[in-house]
CSV table of C-alpha atoms and ligand atoms in Angstrom, one decimal:
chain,number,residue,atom,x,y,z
H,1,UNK,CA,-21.2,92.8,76.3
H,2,UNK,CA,-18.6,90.0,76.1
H,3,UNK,CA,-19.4,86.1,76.0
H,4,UNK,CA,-16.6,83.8,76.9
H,5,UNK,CA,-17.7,80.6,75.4
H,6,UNK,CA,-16.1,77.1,76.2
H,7,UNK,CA,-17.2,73.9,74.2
H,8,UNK,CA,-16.9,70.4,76.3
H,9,UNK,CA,-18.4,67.7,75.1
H,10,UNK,CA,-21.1,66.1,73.6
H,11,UNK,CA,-24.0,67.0,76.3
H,12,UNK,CA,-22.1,69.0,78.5
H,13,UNK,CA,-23.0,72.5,79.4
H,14,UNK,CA,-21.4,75.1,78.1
H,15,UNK,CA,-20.9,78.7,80.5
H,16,UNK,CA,-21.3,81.8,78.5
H,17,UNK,CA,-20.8,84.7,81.1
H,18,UNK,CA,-21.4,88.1,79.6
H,19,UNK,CA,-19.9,91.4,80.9
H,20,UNK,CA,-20.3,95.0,79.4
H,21,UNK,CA,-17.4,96.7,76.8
H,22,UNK,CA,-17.5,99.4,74.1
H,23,UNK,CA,-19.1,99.1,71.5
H,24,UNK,CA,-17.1,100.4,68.7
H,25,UNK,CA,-14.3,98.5,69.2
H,26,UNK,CA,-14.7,94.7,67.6
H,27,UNK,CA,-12.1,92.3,68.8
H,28,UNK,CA,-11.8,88.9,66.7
H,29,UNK,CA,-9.5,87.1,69.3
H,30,UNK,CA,-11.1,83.1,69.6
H,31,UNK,CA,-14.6,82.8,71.6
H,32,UNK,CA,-15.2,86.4,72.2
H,33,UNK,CA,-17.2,88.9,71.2
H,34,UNK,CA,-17.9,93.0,71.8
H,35,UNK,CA,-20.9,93.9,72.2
H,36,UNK,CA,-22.6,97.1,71.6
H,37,UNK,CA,-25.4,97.9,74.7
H,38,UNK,CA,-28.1,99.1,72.6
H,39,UNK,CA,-27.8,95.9,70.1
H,40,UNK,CA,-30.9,93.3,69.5
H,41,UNK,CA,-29.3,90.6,69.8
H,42,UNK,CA,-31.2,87.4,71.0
H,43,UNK,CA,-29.2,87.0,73.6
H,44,UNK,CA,-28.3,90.1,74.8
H,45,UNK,CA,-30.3,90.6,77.7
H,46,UNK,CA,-29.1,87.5,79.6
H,47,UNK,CA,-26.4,87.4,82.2
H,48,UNK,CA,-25.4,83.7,81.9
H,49,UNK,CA,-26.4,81.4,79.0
H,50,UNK,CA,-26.0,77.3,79.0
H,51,UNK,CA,-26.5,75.3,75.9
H,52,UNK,CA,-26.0,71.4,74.9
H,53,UNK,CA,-24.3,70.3,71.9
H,54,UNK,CA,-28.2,69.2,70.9
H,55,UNK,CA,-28.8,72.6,71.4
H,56,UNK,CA,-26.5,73.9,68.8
H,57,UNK,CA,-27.4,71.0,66.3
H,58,UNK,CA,-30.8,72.0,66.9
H,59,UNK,CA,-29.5,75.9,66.5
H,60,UNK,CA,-27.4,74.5,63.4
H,61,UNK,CA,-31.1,73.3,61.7
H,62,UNK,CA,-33.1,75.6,62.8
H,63,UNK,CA,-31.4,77.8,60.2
H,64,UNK,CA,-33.8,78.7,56.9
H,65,UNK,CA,-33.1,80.7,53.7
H,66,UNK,CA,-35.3,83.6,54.9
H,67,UNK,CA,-36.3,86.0,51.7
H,68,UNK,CA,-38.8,88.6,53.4
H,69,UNK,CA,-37.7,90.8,55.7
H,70,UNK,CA,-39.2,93.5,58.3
H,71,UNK,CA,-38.2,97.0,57.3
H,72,UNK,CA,-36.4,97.5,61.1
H,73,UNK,CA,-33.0,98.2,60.2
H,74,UNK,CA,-30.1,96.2,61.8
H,75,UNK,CA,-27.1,98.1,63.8
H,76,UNK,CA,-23.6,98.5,62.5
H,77,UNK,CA,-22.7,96.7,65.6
H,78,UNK,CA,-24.5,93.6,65.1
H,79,UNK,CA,-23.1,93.2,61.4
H,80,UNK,CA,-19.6,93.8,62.4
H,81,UNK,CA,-20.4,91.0,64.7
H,82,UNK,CA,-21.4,89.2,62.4
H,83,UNK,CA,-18.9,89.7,59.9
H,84,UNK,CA,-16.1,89.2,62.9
H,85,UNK,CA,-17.6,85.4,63.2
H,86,UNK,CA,-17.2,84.9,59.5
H,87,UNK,CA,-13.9,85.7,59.6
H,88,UNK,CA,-13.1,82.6,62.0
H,89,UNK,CA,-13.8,79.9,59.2
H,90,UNK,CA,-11.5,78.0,58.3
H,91,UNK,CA,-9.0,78.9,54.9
H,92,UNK,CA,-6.7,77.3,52.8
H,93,UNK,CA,-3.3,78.0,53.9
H,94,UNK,CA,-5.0,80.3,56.6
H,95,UNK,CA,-4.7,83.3,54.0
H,96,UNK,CA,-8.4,84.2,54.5
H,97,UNK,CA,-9.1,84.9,51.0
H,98,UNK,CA,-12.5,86.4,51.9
H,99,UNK,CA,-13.3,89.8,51.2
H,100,UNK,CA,-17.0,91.6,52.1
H,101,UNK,CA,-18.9,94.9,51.1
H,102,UNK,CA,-21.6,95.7,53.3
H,103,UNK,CA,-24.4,97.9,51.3
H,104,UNK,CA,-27.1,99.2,53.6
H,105,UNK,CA,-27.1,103.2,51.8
H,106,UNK,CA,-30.3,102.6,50.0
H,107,UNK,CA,-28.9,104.8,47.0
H,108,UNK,CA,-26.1,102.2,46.7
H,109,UNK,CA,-28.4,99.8,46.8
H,110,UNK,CA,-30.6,101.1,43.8
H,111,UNK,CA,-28.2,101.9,41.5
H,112,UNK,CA,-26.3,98.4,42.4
H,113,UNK,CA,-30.2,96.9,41.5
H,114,UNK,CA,-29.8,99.1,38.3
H,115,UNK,CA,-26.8,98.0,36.4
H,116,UNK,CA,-27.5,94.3,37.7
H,117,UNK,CA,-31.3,94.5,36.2
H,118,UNK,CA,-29.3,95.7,33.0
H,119,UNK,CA,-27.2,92.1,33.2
H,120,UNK,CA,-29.7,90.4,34.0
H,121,UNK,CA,-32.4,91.6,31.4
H,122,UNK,CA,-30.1,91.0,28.6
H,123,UNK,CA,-29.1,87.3,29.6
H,124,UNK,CA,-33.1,86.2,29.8
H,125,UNK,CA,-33.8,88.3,26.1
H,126,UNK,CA,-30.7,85.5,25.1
H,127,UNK,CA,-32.8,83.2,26.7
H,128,UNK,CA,-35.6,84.1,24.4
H,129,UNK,CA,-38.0,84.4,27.6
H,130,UNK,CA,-40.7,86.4,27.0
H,131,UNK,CA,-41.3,90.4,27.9
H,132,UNK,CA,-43.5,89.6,30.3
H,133,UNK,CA,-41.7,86.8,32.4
H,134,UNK,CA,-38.4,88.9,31.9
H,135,UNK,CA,-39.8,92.1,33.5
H,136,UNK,CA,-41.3,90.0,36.7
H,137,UNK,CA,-37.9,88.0,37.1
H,138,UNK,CA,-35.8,91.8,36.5
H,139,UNK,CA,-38.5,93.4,39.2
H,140,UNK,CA,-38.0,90.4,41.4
H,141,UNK,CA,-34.2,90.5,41.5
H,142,UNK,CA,-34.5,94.2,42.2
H,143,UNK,CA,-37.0,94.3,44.7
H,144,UNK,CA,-34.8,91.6,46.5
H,145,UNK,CA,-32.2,94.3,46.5
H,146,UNK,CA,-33.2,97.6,47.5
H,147,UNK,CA,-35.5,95.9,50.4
H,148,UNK,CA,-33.3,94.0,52.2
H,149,UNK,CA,-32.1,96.1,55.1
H,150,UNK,CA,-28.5,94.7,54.6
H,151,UNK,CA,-27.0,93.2,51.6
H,152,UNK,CA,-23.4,91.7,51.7
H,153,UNK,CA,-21.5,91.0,48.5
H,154,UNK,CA,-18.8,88.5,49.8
H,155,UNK,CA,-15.5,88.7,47.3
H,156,UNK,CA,-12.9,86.2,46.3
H,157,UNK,CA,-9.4,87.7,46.7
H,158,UNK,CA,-6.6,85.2,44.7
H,159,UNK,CA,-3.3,88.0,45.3
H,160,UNK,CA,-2.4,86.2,48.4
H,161,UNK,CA,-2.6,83.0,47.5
H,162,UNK,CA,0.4,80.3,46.2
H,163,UNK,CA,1.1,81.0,42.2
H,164,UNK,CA,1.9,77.6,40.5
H,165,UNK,CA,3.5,77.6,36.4
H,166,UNK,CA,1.1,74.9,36.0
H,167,UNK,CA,-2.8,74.8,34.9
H,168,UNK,CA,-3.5,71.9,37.3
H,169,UNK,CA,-2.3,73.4,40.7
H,170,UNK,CA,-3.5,76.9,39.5
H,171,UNK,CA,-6.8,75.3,39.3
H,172,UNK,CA,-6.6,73.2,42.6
H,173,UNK,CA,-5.7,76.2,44.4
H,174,UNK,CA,-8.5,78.2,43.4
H,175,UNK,CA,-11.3,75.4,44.1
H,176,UNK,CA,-9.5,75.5,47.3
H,177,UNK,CA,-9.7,79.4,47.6
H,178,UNK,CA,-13.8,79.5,46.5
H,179,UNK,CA,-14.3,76.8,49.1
H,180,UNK,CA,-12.5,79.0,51.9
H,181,UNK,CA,-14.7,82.1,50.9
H,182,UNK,CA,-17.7,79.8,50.7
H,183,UNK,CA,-16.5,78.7,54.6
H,184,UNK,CA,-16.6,82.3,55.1
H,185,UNK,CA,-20.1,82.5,53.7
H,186,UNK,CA,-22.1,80.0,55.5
H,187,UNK,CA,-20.6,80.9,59.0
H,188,UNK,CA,-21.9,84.6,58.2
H,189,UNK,CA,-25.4,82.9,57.5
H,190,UNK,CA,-25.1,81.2,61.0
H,191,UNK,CA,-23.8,84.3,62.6
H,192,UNK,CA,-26.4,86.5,61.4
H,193,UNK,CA,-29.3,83.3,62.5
H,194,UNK,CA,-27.9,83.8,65.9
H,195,UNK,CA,-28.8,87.5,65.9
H,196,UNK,CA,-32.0,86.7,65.6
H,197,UNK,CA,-31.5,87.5,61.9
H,198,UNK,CA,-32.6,86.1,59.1
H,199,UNK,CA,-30.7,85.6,55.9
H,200,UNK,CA,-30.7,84.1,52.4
H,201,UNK,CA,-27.2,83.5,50.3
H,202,UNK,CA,-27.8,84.7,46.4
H,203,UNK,CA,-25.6,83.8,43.6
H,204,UNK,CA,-26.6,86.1,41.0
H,205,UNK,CA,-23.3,88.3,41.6
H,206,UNK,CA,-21.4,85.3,39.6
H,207,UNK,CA,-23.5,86.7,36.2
H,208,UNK,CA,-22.4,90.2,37.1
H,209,UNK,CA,-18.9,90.5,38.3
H,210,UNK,CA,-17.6,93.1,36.2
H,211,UNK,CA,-20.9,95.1,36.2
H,212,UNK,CA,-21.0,95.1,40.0
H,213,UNK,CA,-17.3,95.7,40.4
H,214,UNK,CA,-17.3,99.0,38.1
H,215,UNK,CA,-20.8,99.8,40.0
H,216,UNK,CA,-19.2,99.9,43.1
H,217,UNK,CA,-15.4,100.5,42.5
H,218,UNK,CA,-13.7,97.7,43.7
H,219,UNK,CA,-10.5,96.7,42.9
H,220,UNK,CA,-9.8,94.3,40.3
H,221,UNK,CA,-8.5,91.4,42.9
H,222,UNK,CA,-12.0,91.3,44.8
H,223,UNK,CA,-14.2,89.1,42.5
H,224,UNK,CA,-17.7,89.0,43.4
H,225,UNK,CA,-18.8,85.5,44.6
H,226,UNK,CA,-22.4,85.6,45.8
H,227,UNK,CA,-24.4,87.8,47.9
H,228,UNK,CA,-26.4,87.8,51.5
H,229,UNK,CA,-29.0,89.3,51.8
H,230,UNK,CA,-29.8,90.1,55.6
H,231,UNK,CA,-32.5,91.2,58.0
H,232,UNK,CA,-35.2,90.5,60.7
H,233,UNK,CA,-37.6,87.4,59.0
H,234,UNK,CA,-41.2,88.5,58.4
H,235,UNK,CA,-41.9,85.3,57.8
H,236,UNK,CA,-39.9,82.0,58.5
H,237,UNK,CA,-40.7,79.0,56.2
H,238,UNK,CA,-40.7,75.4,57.1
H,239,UNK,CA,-37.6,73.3,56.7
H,240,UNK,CA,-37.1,72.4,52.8
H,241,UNK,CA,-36.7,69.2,51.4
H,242,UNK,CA,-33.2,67.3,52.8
H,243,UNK,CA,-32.0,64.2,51.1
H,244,UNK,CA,-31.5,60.9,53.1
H,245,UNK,CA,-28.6,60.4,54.4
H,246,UNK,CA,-28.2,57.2,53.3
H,247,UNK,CA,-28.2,58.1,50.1
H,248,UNK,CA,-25.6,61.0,50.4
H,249,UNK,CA,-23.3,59.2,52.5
H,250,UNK,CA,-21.3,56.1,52.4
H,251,UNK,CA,-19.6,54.8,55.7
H,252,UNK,CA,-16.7,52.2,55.3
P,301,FMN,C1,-24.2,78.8,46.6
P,301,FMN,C2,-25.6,79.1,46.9
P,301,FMN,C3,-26.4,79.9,46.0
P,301,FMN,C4,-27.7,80.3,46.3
P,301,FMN,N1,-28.3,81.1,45.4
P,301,FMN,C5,-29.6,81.5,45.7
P,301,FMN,C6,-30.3,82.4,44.9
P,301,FMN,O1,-29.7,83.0,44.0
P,301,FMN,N2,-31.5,82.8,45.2
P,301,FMN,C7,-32.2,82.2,46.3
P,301,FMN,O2,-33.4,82.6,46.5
P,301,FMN,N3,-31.6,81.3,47.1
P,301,FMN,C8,-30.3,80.9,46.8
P,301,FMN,N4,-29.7,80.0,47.7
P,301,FMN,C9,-30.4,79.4,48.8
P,301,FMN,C10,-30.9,78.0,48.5
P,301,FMN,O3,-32.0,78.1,47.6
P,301,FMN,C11,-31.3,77.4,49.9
P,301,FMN,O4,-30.2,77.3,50.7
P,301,FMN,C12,-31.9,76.0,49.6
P,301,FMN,O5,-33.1,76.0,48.9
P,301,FMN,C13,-32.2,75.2,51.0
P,301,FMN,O6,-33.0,76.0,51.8
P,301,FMN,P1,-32.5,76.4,53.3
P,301,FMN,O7,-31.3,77.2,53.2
P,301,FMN,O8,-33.7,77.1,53.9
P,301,FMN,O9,-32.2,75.1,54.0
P,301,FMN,C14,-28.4,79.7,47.4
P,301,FMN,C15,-27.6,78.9,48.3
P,301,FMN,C16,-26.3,78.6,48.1
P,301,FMN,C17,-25.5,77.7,49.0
């Protein structure tokens, strides 16, 4: 199914018209998307669609860290999607320094959960936590793991970005590399929340890079950032706590 989506503005309505194409094939030219026909998408069983730009703020805070999932799994399709949208942040330089691994083979999964638990168990006995919290914080970070239906470890990827002689710029241009990747990271949250899916963004892979590199065999240019973890909500929880924004913002 394709939707051809136009933004006018502010309060305006916005056309999405939908027609039928294969599935497998995933085209990432701007405002359209494949569709497969057997996909749950939200959306998918509309022939025309209208929203406002209230609609989409609304959509755009609507969005919750969601941490429980149902056990239905979510189709190849629908990730690819998902991942397809991610790919349309915006990137230093336009050199897309986003990289993902999409790990729904439960086996993966466990041993992944294994050598991370290994990482993580030793950093809390540095801590000098005790036995008992340690084990419920190692079981917790595992369970996390192997029961989300989808995890996605999203990878910073420097090779094809400018090389400077000097510390400062080297520096610059990495902040400016993370900050694509981190683009890349929330539109995947708000691609997957309009799915219907529900999503939460973990950072634990920064405590673990080389552990989940060897784990996984990735090259030595991908460098684990964080990880999504991805799936129909069992539950959704209420909004959390936003600052004012007049005391985050400063207008001159
Ligand atoms: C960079 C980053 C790292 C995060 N790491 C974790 C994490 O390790 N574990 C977790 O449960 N949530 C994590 N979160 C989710 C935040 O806790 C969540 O976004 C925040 O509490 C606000 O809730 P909301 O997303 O529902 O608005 C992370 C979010 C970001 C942006």
């Amino acid at each position: 199914m394709e939707y051809a989506v136009k933004l006018l503005p502010l309060q305006k309505k916005v056309q999405m018209s939908t027609s039928i194409s294969s599935p497998s094939n995933i085209r990432t030219d701007p405002g359209s998307i494949e569709r497969g026909k057997d996909e749950s998408s939200i959306e998918s069983n509309r022939s025309t669609l209208t929203f406002t730009a209230i609609d989409l703020h609304n959509f755009l805070r609507a969005r919750r860290s969601i941490r429980r999932f149902t056990t239905d799994p979510v189709p190849d399709s629908v990730i690819k999607n998902i991942l397809a949208t991610a790919m349309f942040a915006p990137s230093a330089h336009n050199r897309q320094p986003w990289r993902f691994v999409v790990i729904t083979t439960p086996a993966v999964k466990e041993s992944l959960a294994n050598a991370m638990a290994v990482d993580f168990e030793r950093d809390l006995t540095r801590d000098g936590l005790s036995t008992e919290k340690i084990q419920a914080q190692v079981k917790r970070s595992r369970d996390r793991i192997t029961s989300a239906p989808v995890a996605i470890l999203l990878c910073l990827d420097m090779s094809e970005m400018d090389s400077y002689p000097d510390e400062k710029r080297r520096q610059a241009e990495r902040t400016m590399a993370i900050q694509s990747v981190a683009a890349a990271g929330l539109q995947l949250l708000l691609a997957a929340h309009a799915e219907g899916l529900g999503g939460v963004w973990a950072c634990w892979p920064l405590f673990a890079r080389e552990t989940i590199q060897k784990t996984l065999e990735l090259r030595d240019s991908w460098e684990p950032q964080g990880m999504f973890f991805l799936g129909y909500p069992e539950i959704i929880p209420e909004v959390r706590d936003k600052k004012r924004l007049e005391d985050i913002a400063i207008f001159m």
